[in-house]
PDB file of C-alpha atoms and ligand atoms in Angstrom:
ATOM      1  CA  UNK A   1       0.051   0.109  -0.008  1.00  0.00           C
ATOM      2  CA  UNK A   2       1.614   3.421  -1.087  1.00  0.00           C
ATOM      3  CA  UNK A   3       0.741   6.484   1.162  1.00  0.00           C
ATOM      4  CA  UNK A   4       0.996   8.916  -1.734  1.00  0.00           C
ATOM      5  CA  UNK A   5      -2.834   8.108  -1.831  1.00  0.00           C
ATOM      6  CA  UNK A   6      -5.137  10.586  -0.913  1.00  0.00           C
ATOM      7  CA  UNK A   7      -7.058  10.125   2.329  1.00  0.00           C
ATOM      8  CA  UNK A   8     -10.086  11.601   3.216  1.00  0.00           C
ATOM      9  CA  UNK A   9     -12.472  10.970   6.081  1.00  0.00           C
ATOM     10  CA  UNK A  10     -14.992  11.723   8.920  1.00  0.00           C
ATOM     11  CA  UNK A  11     -13.335  12.668  12.187  1.00  0.00           C
ATOM     12  CA  UNK A  12     -15.651  13.017  15.723  1.00  0.00           C
ATOM     13  CA  UNK A  13     -13.658  15.549  18.283  1.00  0.00           C
ATOM     14  CA  UNK A  14     -15.499  13.968  21.899  1.00  0.00           C
ATOM     15  CA  UNK A  15     -14.780  14.863  25.378  1.00  0.00           C
ATOM     16  CA  UNK A  16     -16.248  16.605  28.535  1.00  0.00           C
ATOM     17  CA  UNK A  17     -16.966  19.906  28.322  1.00  0.00           C
ATOM     18  CA  UNK A  18     -13.915  22.913  28.754  1.00  0.00           C
ATOM     19  CA  UNK A  19     -11.027  20.277  27.995  1.00  0.00           C
ATOM     20  CA  UNK A  20     -10.501  22.407  24.632  1.00  0.00           C
ATOM     21  CA  UNK A  21     -12.737  20.527  21.801  1.00  0.00           C
ATOM     22  CA  UNK A  22     -13.568  23.779  20.443  1.00  0.00           C
ATOM     23  CA  UNK A  23     -10.278  25.482  20.798  1.00  0.00           C
ATOM     24  CA  UNK A  24      -8.653  22.183  18.978  1.00  0.00           C
ATOM     25  CA  UNK A  25     -11.059  22.301  15.754  1.00  0.00           C
ATOM     26  CA  UNK A  26     -10.274  26.034  15.390  1.00  0.00           C
ATOM     27  CA  UNK A  27      -6.584  24.900  15.085  1.00  0.00           C
ATOM     28  CA  UNK A  28      -6.893  21.973  13.218  1.00  0.00           C
ATOM     29  CA  UNK A  29      -9.041  23.492  10.474  1.00  0.00           C
ATOM     30  CA  UNK A  30      -6.496  26.551  10.590  1.00  0.00           C
ATOM     31  CA  UNK A  31      -8.788  29.316  11.147  1.00  0.00           C
ATOM     32  CA  UNK A  32     -11.969  30.095  13.055  1.00  0.00           C
ATOM     33  CA  UNK A  33     -15.335  28.566  11.697  1.00  0.00           C
ATOM     34  CA  UNK A  34     -16.780  30.397   8.918  1.00  0.00           C
ATOM     35  CA  UNK A  35     -19.022  30.028   6.136  1.00  0.00           C
ATOM     36  CA  UNK A  36     -17.912  29.953   2.790  1.00  0.00           C
ATOM     37  CA  UNK A  37     -20.630  27.878   1.182  1.00  0.00           C
ATOM     38  CA  UNK A  38     -24.626  28.430   1.807  1.00  0.00           C
ATOM     39  CA  UNK A  39     -25.583  25.279   0.120  1.00  0.00           C
ATOM     40  CA  UNK A  40     -26.846  22.633   2.247  1.00  0.00           C
ATOM     41  CA  UNK A  41     -25.066  19.367   2.137  1.00  0.00           C
ATOM     42  CA  UNK A  42     -26.221  16.062   2.200  1.00  0.00           C
ATOM     43  CA  UNK A  43     -23.859  14.140   4.103  1.00  0.00           C
ATOM     44  CA  UNK A  44     -24.887  11.728   7.186  1.00  0.00           C
ATOM     45  CA  UNK A  45     -23.166  14.001   9.166  1.00  0.00           C
ATOM     46  CA  UNK A  46     -23.454  17.437  10.212  1.00  0.00           C
ATOM     47  CA  UNK A  47     -20.136  19.072   9.199  1.00  0.00           C
ATOM     48  CA  UNK A  48     -18.336  21.511  11.778  1.00  0.00           C
ATOM     49  CA  UNK A  49     -15.081  21.860  10.078  1.00  0.00           C
ATOM     50  CA  UNK A  50     -12.920  20.735   7.402  1.00  0.00           C
ATOM     51  CA  UNK A  51      -9.233  20.532   6.623  1.00  0.00           C
ATOM     52  CA  UNK A  52      -7.774  19.910   3.667  1.00  0.00           C
ATOM     53  CA  UNK A  53      -4.242  19.735   2.499  1.00  0.00           C
ATOM     54  CA  UNK A  54      -2.195  17.982  -0.267  1.00  0.00           C
ATOM     55  CA  UNK A  55      -2.385  14.828   1.085  1.00  0.00           C
ATOM     56  CA  UNK A  56      -5.968  14.655   2.783  1.00  0.00           C
ATOM     57  CA  UNK A  57      -9.177  15.955   3.730  1.00  0.00           C
ATOM     58  CA  UNK A  58     -10.365  15.749   7.430  1.00  0.00           C
ATOM     59  CA  UNK A  59     -14.042  16.552   7.657  1.00  0.00           C
ATOM     60  CA  UNK A  60     -14.821  17.335  11.599  1.00  0.00           C
ATOM     61  CA  UNK A  61     -18.483  16.135  12.353  1.00  0.00           C
ATOM     62  CA  UNK A  62     -20.274  17.128  15.258  1.00  0.00           C
ATOM     63  CA  UNK A  63     -21.399  14.740  17.843  1.00  0.00           C
ATOM     64  CA  UNK A  64     -24.991  16.105  19.230  1.00  0.00           C
ATOM     65  CA  UNK A  65     -24.041  17.365  22.880  1.00  0.00           C
ATOM     66  CA  UNK A  66     -24.176  14.666  25.474  1.00  0.00           C
ATOM     67  CA  UNK A  67     -25.181  15.265  29.043  1.00  0.00           C
ATOM     68  CA  UNK A  68     -23.669  13.314  32.221  1.00  0.00           C
ATOM     69  CA  UNK A  69     -25.099  15.279  35.162  1.00  0.00           C
ATOM     70  CA  UNK A  70     -28.453  14.363  35.022  1.00  0.00           C
ATOM     71  CA  UNK A  71     -29.920  11.285  34.072  1.00  0.00           C
ATOM     72  CA  UNK A  72     -33.294  11.794  32.230  1.00  0.00           C
ATOM     73  CA  UNK A  73     -35.033  10.348  29.150  1.00  0.00           C
ATOM     74  CA  UNK A  74     -33.584  13.312  26.782  1.00  0.00           C
ATOM     75  CA  UNK A  75     -29.879  12.577  28.100  1.00  0.00           C
ATOM     76  CA  UNK A  76     -30.329   8.920  27.327  1.00  0.00           C
ATOM     77  CA  UNK A  77     -31.423   9.638  23.941  1.00  0.00           C
ATOM     78  CA  UNK A  78     -28.839  12.191  23.393  1.00  0.00           C
ATOM     79  CA  UNK A  79     -26.016   9.726  24.572  1.00  0.00           C
ATOM     80  CA  UNK A  80     -27.742   7.224  22.109  1.00  0.00           C
ATOM     81  CA  UNK A  81     -27.266   9.434  19.265  1.00  0.00           C
ATOM     82  CA  UNK A  82     -23.869  10.418  20.155  1.00  0.00           C
ATOM     83  CA  UNK A  83     -23.125   6.444  20.123  1.00  0.00           C
ATOM     84  CA  UNK A  84     -24.327   6.139  16.600  1.00  0.00           C
ATOM     85  CA  UNK A  85     -22.472   8.963  15.219  1.00  0.00           C
ATOM     86  CA  UNK A  86     -18.963   7.342  16.844  1.00  0.00           C
ATOM     87  CA  UNK A  87     -19.717   4.291  15.119  1.00  0.00           C
ATOM     88  CA  UNK A  88     -19.932   5.878  12.049  1.00  0.00           C
ATOM     89  CA  UNK A  89     -17.090   8.174  11.733  1.00  0.00           C
ATOM     90  CA  UNK A  90     -13.443   7.013  10.258  1.00  0.00           C
ATOM     91  CA  UNK A  91     -11.515   8.243  13.598  1.00  0.00           C
ATOM     92  CA  UNK A  92     -12.475   9.676  16.798  1.00  0.00           C
ATOM     93  CA  UNK A  93     -10.261  12.267  19.043  1.00  0.00           C
ATOM     94  CA  UNK A  94     -11.179  11.902  22.412  1.00  0.00           C
ATOM     95  CA  UNK A  95      -9.935  14.783  24.208  1.00  0.00           C
ATOM     96  CA  UNK A  96      -8.849  15.055  27.873  1.00  0.00           C
ATOM     97  CA  UNK A  97      -7.140  17.742  29.976  1.00  0.00           C
ATOM     98  CA  UNK A  98      -3.747  17.122  30.885  1.00  0.00           C
ATOM     99  CA  UNK A  99      -3.189  15.440  34.467  1.00  0.00           C
ATOM    100  CA  UNK A 100      -7.004  15.181  34.651  1.00  0.00           C
ATOM    101  CA  UNK A 101      -9.246  12.270  34.580  1.00  0.00           C
ATOM    102  CA  UNK A 102     -12.653  12.471  36.208  1.00  0.00           C
ATOM    103  CA  UNK A 103     -15.851  10.983  36.376  1.00  0.00           C
ATOM    104  CA  UNK A 104     -17.028  13.176  33.644  1.00  0.00           C
ATOM    105  CA  UNK A 105     -14.597  12.133  31.493  1.00  0.00           C
ATOM    106  CA  UNK A 106     -14.970   8.590  32.198  1.00  0.00           C
ATOM    107  CA  UNK A 107     -18.660   9.134  31.011  1.00  0.00           C
ATOM    108  CA  UNK A 108     -17.288   9.870  27.498  1.00  0.00           C
ATOM    109  CA  UNK A 109     -14.663   7.000  27.349  1.00  0.00           C
ATOM    110  CA  UNK A 110     -17.588   4.604  28.080  1.00  0.00           C
ATOM    111  CA  UNK A 111     -19.217   5.935  24.672  1.00  0.00           C
ATOM    112  CA  UNK A 112     -16.060   5.173  22.624  1.00  0.00           C
ATOM    113  CA  UNK A 113     -16.595   2.549  20.163  1.00  0.00           C
ATOM    114  CA  UNK A 114     -14.320  -0.683  20.043  1.00  0.00           C
ATOM    115  CA  UNK A 115     -14.420  -0.922  16.283  1.00  0.00           C
ATOM    116  CA  UNK A 116     -13.166   2.345  15.443  1.00  0.00           C
ATOM    117  CA  UNK A 117      -9.685   4.122  15.949  1.00  0.00           C
ATOM    118  CA  UNK A 118      -9.421   6.223  18.643  1.00  0.00           C
ATOM    119  CA  UNK A 119      -6.870   8.712  19.719  1.00  0.00           C
ATOM    120  CA  UNK A 120      -6.574  10.333  22.875  1.00  0.00           C
ATOM    121  CA  UNK A 121      -5.435  14.156  22.736  1.00  0.00           C
ATOM    122  CA  UNK A 122      -3.989  15.207  25.989  1.00  0.00           C
ATOM    123  CA  UNK A 123      -4.534  18.802  25.983  1.00  0.00           C
ATOM    124  CA  UNK A 124      -3.656  21.707  27.690  1.00  0.00           C
ATOM    125  CA  UNK A 125       0.219  20.618  28.146  1.00  0.00           C
ATOM    126  CA  UNK A 126       1.358  24.242  28.353  1.00  0.00           C
ATOM    127  CA  UNK A 127      -0.489  24.461  31.805  1.00  0.00           C
ATOM    128  CA  UNK A 128       1.053  21.394  33.432  1.00  0.00           C
ATOM    129  CA  UNK A 129       4.584  20.051  34.556  1.00  0.00           C
ATOM    130  CA  UNK A 130       5.972  18.044  31.828  1.00  0.00           C
ATOM    131  CA  UNK A 131       7.686  15.430  34.179  1.00  0.00           C
ATOM    132  CA  UNK A 132       3.965  14.243  35.369  1.00  0.00           C
ATOM    133  CA  UNK A 133       2.769  13.935  31.527  1.00  0.00           C
ATOM    134  CA  UNK A 134       4.402  10.434  31.073  1.00  0.00           C
ATOM    135  CA  UNK A 135       3.225   8.516  34.276  1.00  0.00           C
ATOM    136  CA  UNK A 136      -0.324   9.955  33.093  1.00  0.00           C
ATOM    137  CA  UNK A 137      -0.153   8.760  29.459  1.00  0.00           C
ATOM    138  CA  UNK A 138       0.854   5.589  30.852  1.00  0.00           C
ATOM    139  CA  UNK A 139      -2.684   5.676  33.380  1.00  0.00           C
ATOM    140  CA  UNK A 140      -4.221   6.679  30.162  1.00  0.00           C
ATOM    141  CA  UNK A 141      -3.063   3.665  28.054  1.00  0.00           C
ATOM    142  CA  UNK A 142      -4.427   1.191  30.513  1.00  0.00           C
ATOM    143  CA  UNK A 143      -7.836   2.284  30.072  1.00  0.00           C
ATOM    144  CA  UNK A 144      -8.515   2.231  26.563  1.00  0.00           C
ATOM    145  CA  UNK A 145      -6.797   0.641  23.441  1.00  0.00           C
ATOM    146  CA  UNK A 146      -6.239   3.972  21.919  1.00  0.00           C
ATOM    147  CA  UNK A 147      -4.525   4.011  18.328  1.00  0.00           C
ATOM    148  CA  UNK A 148      -2.402   6.508  19.747  1.00  0.00           C
ATOM    149  CA  UNK A 149      -1.584   9.151  22.435  1.00  0.00           C
ATOM    150  CA  UNK A 150      -1.153  12.488  21.223  1.00  0.00           C
ATOM    151  CA  UNK A 151      -0.218  15.416  23.949  1.00  0.00           C
ATOM    152  CA  UNK A 152      -0.787  18.590  22.517  1.00  0.00           C
ATOM    153  CA  UNK A 153      -1.543  22.448  23.447  1.00  0.00           C
ATOM    154  CA  UNK A 154      -4.372  23.946  21.243  1.00  0.00           C
ATOM    155  CA  UNK A 155      -4.603  27.065  22.221  1.00  0.00           C
ATOM    156  CA  UNK A 156      -0.584  27.533  21.819  1.00  0.00           C
ATOM    157  CA  UNK A 157      -0.722  25.591  18.621  1.00  0.00           C
ATOM    158  CA  UNK A 158       1.721  22.642  19.873  1.00  0.00           C
ATOM    159  CA  UNK A 159       1.740  19.185  18.060  1.00  0.00           C
ATOM    160  CA  UNK A 160      -1.241  20.093  15.931  1.00  0.00           C
ATOM    161  CA  UNK A 161       0.650  18.646  13.035  1.00  0.00           C
ATOM    162  CA  UNK A 162       1.483  15.891  14.667  1.00  0.00           C
ATOM    163  CA  UNK A 163      -1.702  14.860  15.600  1.00  0.00           C
ATOM    164  CA  UNK A 164      -2.949  15.098  11.817  1.00  0.00           C
ATOM    165  CA  UNK A 165      -0.268  13.396  10.739  1.00  0.00           C
ATOM    166  CA  UNK A 166      -1.003  10.503  13.280  1.00  0.00           C
ATOM    167  CA  UNK A 167      -4.388  10.406  11.960  1.00  0.00           C
ATOM    168  CA  UNK A 168      -4.039  10.906   8.545  1.00  0.00           C
ATOM    169  CA  UNK A 169      -2.830   7.348   7.555  1.00  0.00           C
ATOM    170  CA  UNK A 170      -6.008   5.729   8.939  1.00  0.00           C
ATOM    171  CA  UNK A 171      -8.221   7.700   7.123  1.00  0.00           C
ATOM    172  CA  UNK A 172      -9.744   5.812   3.779  1.00  0.00           C
ATOM    173  CA  UNK A 173      -8.019   6.305   0.712  1.00  0.00           C
ATOM    174  CA  UNK A 174     -10.148   8.570  -1.546  1.00  0.00           C
ATOM    175  CA  UNK A 175     -10.528  11.858  -3.398  1.00  0.00           C
ATOM    176  CA  UNK A 176     -11.719  14.743  -0.945  1.00  0.00           C
ATOM    177  CA  UNK A 177     -15.410  14.983  -0.222  1.00  0.00           C
ATOM    178  CA  UNK A 178     -15.874  18.878  -0.060  1.00  0.00           C
ATOM    179  CA  UNK A 179     -14.184  21.697  -2.284  1.00  0.00           C
ATOM    180  CA  UNK A 180     -10.883  22.807  -1.204  1.00  0.00           C
ATOM    181  CA  UNK A 181     -12.179  26.177   0.238  1.00  0.00           C
ATOM    182  CA  UNK A 182     -14.838  24.800   2.129  1.00  0.00           C
ATOM    183  CA  UNK A 183     -14.723  25.342   6.093  1.00  0.00           C
ATOM    184  CA  UNK A 184     -18.046  23.979   7.311  1.00  0.00           C
ATOM    185  CA  UNK A 185     -21.697  23.920   5.965  1.00  0.00           C
ATOM    186  CA  UNK A 186     -23.252  24.473   9.319  1.00  0.00           C
ATOM    187  CA  UNK A 187     -26.629  26.764   9.001  1.00  0.00           C
ATOM    188  CA  UNK A 188     -25.902  30.518  10.205  1.00  0.00           C
ATOM    189  CA  UNK A 189     -28.767  30.157  12.522  1.00  0.00           C
ATOM    190  CA  UNK A 190     -27.177  27.156  14.307  1.00  0.00           C
ATOM    191  CA  UNK A 191     -24.023  28.897  14.484  1.00  0.00           C
ATOM    192  CA  UNK A 192     -25.568  31.686  15.970  1.00  0.00           C
ATOM    193  CA  UNK A 193     -27.258  29.625  18.598  1.00  0.00           C
ATOM    194  CA  UNK A 194     -23.984  27.673  19.076  1.00  0.00           C
ATOM    195  CA  UNK A 195     -22.319  31.256  19.770  1.00  0.00           C
ATOM    196  CA  UNK A 196     -24.730  32.082  22.476  1.00  0.00           C
ATOM    197  CA  UNK A 197     -24.359  28.906  24.034  1.00  0.00           C
ATOM    198  CA  UNK A 198     -20.466  29.534  24.431  1.00  0.00           C
ATOM    199  CA  UNK A 199     -20.889  32.961  25.686  1.00  0.00           C
ATOM    200  CA  UNK A 200     -23.450  31.457  28.545  1.00  0.00           C
ATOM    201  CA  UNK A 201     -21.236  28.625  29.449  1.00  0.00           C
ATOM    202  CA  UNK A 202     -18.333  31.418  29.547  1.00  0.00           C
ATOM    203  CA  UNK A 203     -20.103  33.483  32.033  1.00  0.00           C
ATOM    204  CA  UNK A 204     -21.943  31.541  33.969  1.00  0.00           C
ATOM    205  CA  UNK A 205     -19.941  28.124  34.162  1.00  0.00           C
ATOM    206  CA  UNK A 206     -20.792  25.859  36.586  1.00  0.00           C
ATOM    207  CA  UNK A 207     -24.138  28.041  37.575  1.00  0.00           C
ATOM    208  CA  UNK A 208     -25.417  27.415  34.081  1.00  0.00           C
ATOM    209  CA  UNK A 209     -28.214  24.712  34.331  1.00  0.00           C
ATOM    210  CA  UNK A 210     -27.652  21.888  31.891  1.00  0.00           C
ATOM    211  CA  UNK A 211     -30.901  21.604  31.004  1.00  0.00           C
ATOM    212  CA  UNK A 212     -30.741  24.768  28.618  1.00  0.00           C
ATOM    213  CA  UNK A 213     -31.423  25.390  25.165  1.00  0.00           C
ATOM    214  CA  UNK A 214     -31.104  28.081  22.642  1.00  0.00           C
ATOM    215  CA  UNK A 215     -33.544  28.468  19.861  1.00  0.00           C
ATOM    216  CA  UNK A 216     -33.198  31.181  17.101  1.00  0.00           C
ATOM    217  CA  UNK A 217     -36.911  32.216  16.672  1.00  0.00           C
ATOM    218  CA  UNK A 218     -36.187  34.670  14.039  1.00  0.00           C
ATOM    219  CA  UNK A 219     -33.054  35.663  11.341  1.00  0.00           C
ATOM    220  CA  UNK A 220     -33.818  37.997   9.027  1.00  0.00           C
ATOM    221  CA  UNK A 221     -31.247  39.531   6.720  1.00  0.00           C
ATOM    222  CA  UNK A 222     -31.357  42.756   4.890  1.00  0.00           C
ATOM    223  CA  UNK A 223     -28.071  43.751   3.107  1.00  0.00           C
ATOM    224  CA  UNK A 224     -25.276  42.979   5.390  1.00  0.00           C
ATOM    225  CA  UNK A 225     -27.425  43.377   8.687  1.00  0.00           C
ATOM    226  CA  UNK A 226     -28.621  40.497  10.113  1.00  0.00           C
ATOM    227  CA  UNK A 227     -31.338  40.429  12.303  1.00  0.00           C
ATOM    228  CA  UNK A 228     -31.300  37.887  15.040  1.00  0.00           C
ATOM    229  CA  UNK A 229     -33.970  36.844  17.669  1.00  0.00           C
ATOM    230  CA  UNK A 230     -32.609  33.836  20.258  1.00  0.00           C
ATOM    231  CA  UNK A 231     -34.437  32.921  23.069  1.00  0.00           C
ATOM    232  CA  UNK A 232     -32.796  30.651  25.837  1.00  0.00           C
ATOM    233  CA  UNK A 233     -35.012  27.984  27.180  1.00  0.00           C
ATOM    234  CA  UNK A 234     -34.515  26.855  31.020  1.00  0.00           C
ATOM    235  CA  UNK A 235     -36.787  24.840  33.303  1.00  0.00           C
ATOM    236  CA  UNK A 236     -37.430  26.960  35.970  1.00  0.00           C
ATOM    237  CA  UNK A 237     -37.795  30.482  37.369  1.00  0.00           C
ATOM    238  CA  UNK A 238     -34.901  30.557  39.043  1.00  0.00           C
ATOM    239  CA  UNK A 239     -32.676  29.708  36.383  1.00  0.00           C
ATOM    240  CA  UNK A 240     -34.112  32.554  34.419  1.00  0.00           C
ATOM    241  CA  UNK A 241     -33.154  34.963  37.249  1.00  0.00           C
ATOM    242  CA  UNK A 242     -29.438  33.422  37.426  1.00  0.00           C
ATOM    243  CA  UNK A 243     -29.127  34.097  33.254  1.00  0.00           C
ATOM    244  CA  UNK A 244     -30.278  37.126  33.479  1.00  0.00           C
ATOM    245  CA  UNK A 245     -28.309  38.802  36.262  1.00  0.00           C
ATOM    246  CA  UNK A 246     -28.382  41.878  38.563  1.00  0.00           C
ATOM    247  CA  UNK A 247     -30.437  44.404  36.887  1.00  0.00           C
ATOM    248  CA  UNK A 248     -30.339  42.306  33.383  1.00  0.00           C
ATOM    249  CA  UNK A 249     -26.176  42.611  33.756  1.00  0.00           C
ATOM    250  CA  UNK A 250     -25.402  38.916  32.744  1.00  0.00           C
ATOM    251  CA  UNK A 251     -27.890  38.936  29.763  1.00  0.00           C
ATOM    252  CA  UNK A 252     -26.549  41.952  28.406  1.00  0.00           C
ATOM    253  CA  UNK A 253     -22.649  40.663  28.589  1.00  0.00           C
ATOM    254  CA  UNK A 254     -23.878  37.388  26.738  1.00  0.00           C
ATOM    255  CA  UNK A 255     -25.861  39.513  23.907  1.00  0.00           C
ATOM    256  CA  UNK A 256     -22.974  42.056  23.439  1.00  0.00           C
ATOM    257  CA  UNK A 257     -20.782  39.549  23.260  1.00  0.00           C
ATOM    258  CA  UNK A 258     -22.336  37.210  21.292  1.00  0.00           C
ATOM    259  CA  UNK A 259     -23.057  39.886  18.643  1.00  0.00           C
ATOM    260  CA  UNK A 260     -19.399  40.940  18.282  1.00  0.00           C
ATOM    261  CA  UNK A 261     -18.534  37.548  17.542  1.00  0.00           C
ATOM    262  CA  UNK A 262     -21.312  37.179  15.112  1.00  0.00           C
ATOM    263  CA  UNK A 263     -20.227  40.115  13.308  1.00  0.00           C
ATOM    264  CA  UNK A 264     -16.535  38.870  13.091  1.00  0.00           C
ATOM    265  CA  UNK A 265     -18.083  35.267  11.904  1.00  0.00           C
ATOM    266  CA  UNK A 266     -20.619  36.569   9.806  1.00  0.00           C
ATOM    267  CA  UNK A 267     -18.804  39.381   8.301  1.00  0.00           C
ATOM    268  CA  UNK A 268     -21.527  42.087   8.309  1.00  0.00           C
ATOM    269  CA  UNK A 269     -23.680  43.922  10.953  1.00  0.00           C
ATOM    270  CA  UNK A 270     -25.739  41.941  13.483  1.00  0.00           C
ATOM    271  CA  UNK A 271     -28.740  43.329  15.436  1.00  0.00           C
ATOM    272  CA  UNK A 272     -28.976  40.505  18.460  1.00  0.00           C
ATOM    273  CA  UNK A 273     -32.300  40.426  20.942  1.00  0.00           C
ATOM    274  CA  UNK A 274     -31.461  37.934  23.297  1.00  0.00           C
ATOM    275  CA  UNK A 275     -34.395  36.802  25.938  1.00  0.00           C
ATOM    276  CA  UNK A 276     -34.729  34.136  28.544  1.00  0.00           C
ATOM    277  CA  UNK A 277     -38.046  31.711  28.675  1.00  0.00           C
ATOM    278  CA  UNK A 278     -39.115  29.319  31.190  1.00  0.00           C
ATOM    279  CA  UNK A 279     -40.572  26.197  29.465  1.00  0.00           C
ATOM    280  CA  UNK A 280     -41.418  23.623  32.283  1.00  0.00           C
ATOM    281  CA  UNK A 281     -40.971  20.159  31.617  1.00  0.00           C
ATOM    282  CA  UNK A 282     -39.053  20.352  28.088  1.00  0.00           C
ATOM    283  CA  UNK A 283     -36.688  18.016  28.742  1.00  0.00           C
ATOM    284  CA  UNK A 284     -38.828  15.325  28.826  1.00  0.00           C
ATOM    285  CA  UNK A 285     -40.871  16.486  26.182  1.00  0.00           C
ATOM    286  CA  UNK A 286     -41.867  13.822  23.997  1.00  0.00           C
ATOM    287  CA  UNK A 287     -42.216  15.189  20.879  1.00  0.00           C
ATOM    288  CA  UNK A 288     -38.653  16.461  21.005  1.00  0.00           C
ATOM    289  CA  UNK A 289     -37.542  12.823  21.899  1.00  0.00           C
ATOM    290  CA  UNK A 290     -39.113  11.258  19.098  1.00  0.00           C
ATOM    291  CA  UNK A 291     -37.104  13.962  16.748  1.00  0.00           C
ATOM    292  CA  UNK A 292     -34.020  13.423  18.362  1.00  0.00           C
ATOM    293  CA  UNK A 293     -34.413   9.328  17.818  1.00  0.00           C
ATOM    294  CA  UNK A 294     -35.550  10.100  14.035  1.00  0.00           C
ATOM    295  CA  UNK A 295     -39.075   8.791  15.077  1.00  0.00           C
ATOM    296  CA  UNK A 296     -40.937  12.284  14.582  1.00  0.00           C
TER     297      UNK A 296
HETATM  298  P1  GDP B   1     -14.980  22.848  24.565  1.00  0.00           P
HETATM  299  O1  GDP B   1     -16.384  22.940  25.742  1.00  0.00           O
HETATM  300  O2  GDP B   1     -14.479  21.202  25.101  1.00  0.00           O
HETATM  301  O3  GDP B   1     -15.212  23.223  23.313  1.00  0.00           O
HETATM  302  O4  GDP B   1     -13.727  23.631  25.263  1.00  0.00           O
HETATM  303  P2  GDP B   1     -13.222  25.241  24.812  1.00  0.00           P
HETATM  304  O5  GDP B   1     -12.376  24.820  23.439  1.00  0.00           O
HETATM  305  O6  GDP B   1     -14.417  26.102  24.587  1.00  0.00           O
HETATM  306  O7  GDP B   1     -12.031  25.515  25.826  1.00  0.00           O
HETATM  307  C1  GDP B   1     -12.432  25.686  27.373  1.00  0.00           C
HETATM  308  C2  GDP B   1     -11.464  26.448  27.868  1.00  0.00           C
HETATM  309  O8  GDP B   1      -9.917  25.998  27.938  1.00  0.00           O
HETATM  310  C3  GDP B   1     -11.103  27.895  27.459  1.00  0.00           C
HETATM  311  O9  GDP B   1     -10.931  29.283  28.036  1.00  0.00           O
HETATM  312  C4  GDP B   1      -9.909  27.587  26.005  1.00  0.00           C
HETATM  313  O10 GDP B   1      -9.308  29.038  26.066  1.00  0.00           O
HETATM  314  C5  GDP B   1      -8.984  27.021  27.198  1.00  0.00           C
HETATM  315  N1  GDP B   1      -8.018  26.341  26.260  1.00  0.00           N
HETATM  316  C6  GDP B   1      -8.281  25.499  25.199  1.00  0.00           C
HETATM  317  N2  GDP B   1      -7.044  24.802  24.961  1.00  0.00           N
HETATM  318  C7  GDP B   1      -6.164  25.233  25.750  1.00  0.00           C
HETATM  319  C8  GDP B   1      -4.796  24.848  25.619  1.00  0.00           C
HETATM  320  O11 GDP B   1      -4.072  24.136  25.069  1.00  0.00           O
HETATM  321  N3  GDP B   1      -4.066  25.347  26.937  1.00  0.00           N
HETATM  322  C9  GDP B   1      -4.598  26.130  27.799  1.00  0.00           C
HETATM  323  N4  GDP B   1      -4.054  26.427  28.782  1.00  0.00           N
HETATM  324  N5  GDP B   1      -5.903  26.731  27.722  1.00  0.00           N
HETATM  325  C10 GDP B   1      -6.974  26.015  26.888  1.00  0.00           C
HETATM  326 MG1   MG B   2     -16.606  23.763  22.652  1.00  0.00          MG
END
């Protein structure tokens, strides 16, 4: 088998929140996620970013966010859907933070398939003492039959090429699946919701209720101005109060930081309105479940 062949495949990035998955993705694709094609793709996966070089194309796909904090019907359905996605990609990057492996990481590990190559990506090595890294790698190697273990710093762009080099030969041989200049095919609506979610997580961290959802209710475009109306859905009135903050201070920050990011990403002006709605019992909403399991 000669390796002058082109390799092309789907790659999933998984890990508990805050290990650096989004940062890693941005560095793997070489630039901030942006939209270069408005055409919807009809592949079996939702693509979050694409890395194309002389020898290969890595198509990074989304795994619907899984939940570990609470067990309920919706979270079980989400986890099932993650497993289906992971069983269907060509390679998996399981991201952990250097020297940290806790119950939340363990829950993700349990979802990894045995019949797909999984790389352990040990991120944030810039934060820690290098001498402790080797024993950590050895401990991790005992937990799962990884195809490889690659320590990186996503933020400092250390070992990113090495990671691509490690995975590349394991992607199927074949032509690129997407045009070279295409970075993502996610819709702007989806990206807008994702940006708001990210800001909420950054600002509220542990305070943020897990059963939260961001919905784009209206999305209008007029020249280079986008008017985006987003609702944050929570379970309880007290969660609504946490998100809004004293005098509306937290929600204002989420909204203004999200708007700045959207303007940068969409390369145009954005008018953004964000409000919080209480939708009691939504986490076990039957319709939503059916949608997730494809029965809807
Ligand atoms: P995600 O929730 O897994 O997508 O994590 P993010 O990509 O949002 O990163 C979570 C936090 O970790 C952010 O504050 C990042 O700036 C930080 N982070 C990500 N990668 C690194 C890294 O290599 N080194 C350090 N020191 N921090 C990082
Ligand atoms: Mg993220």
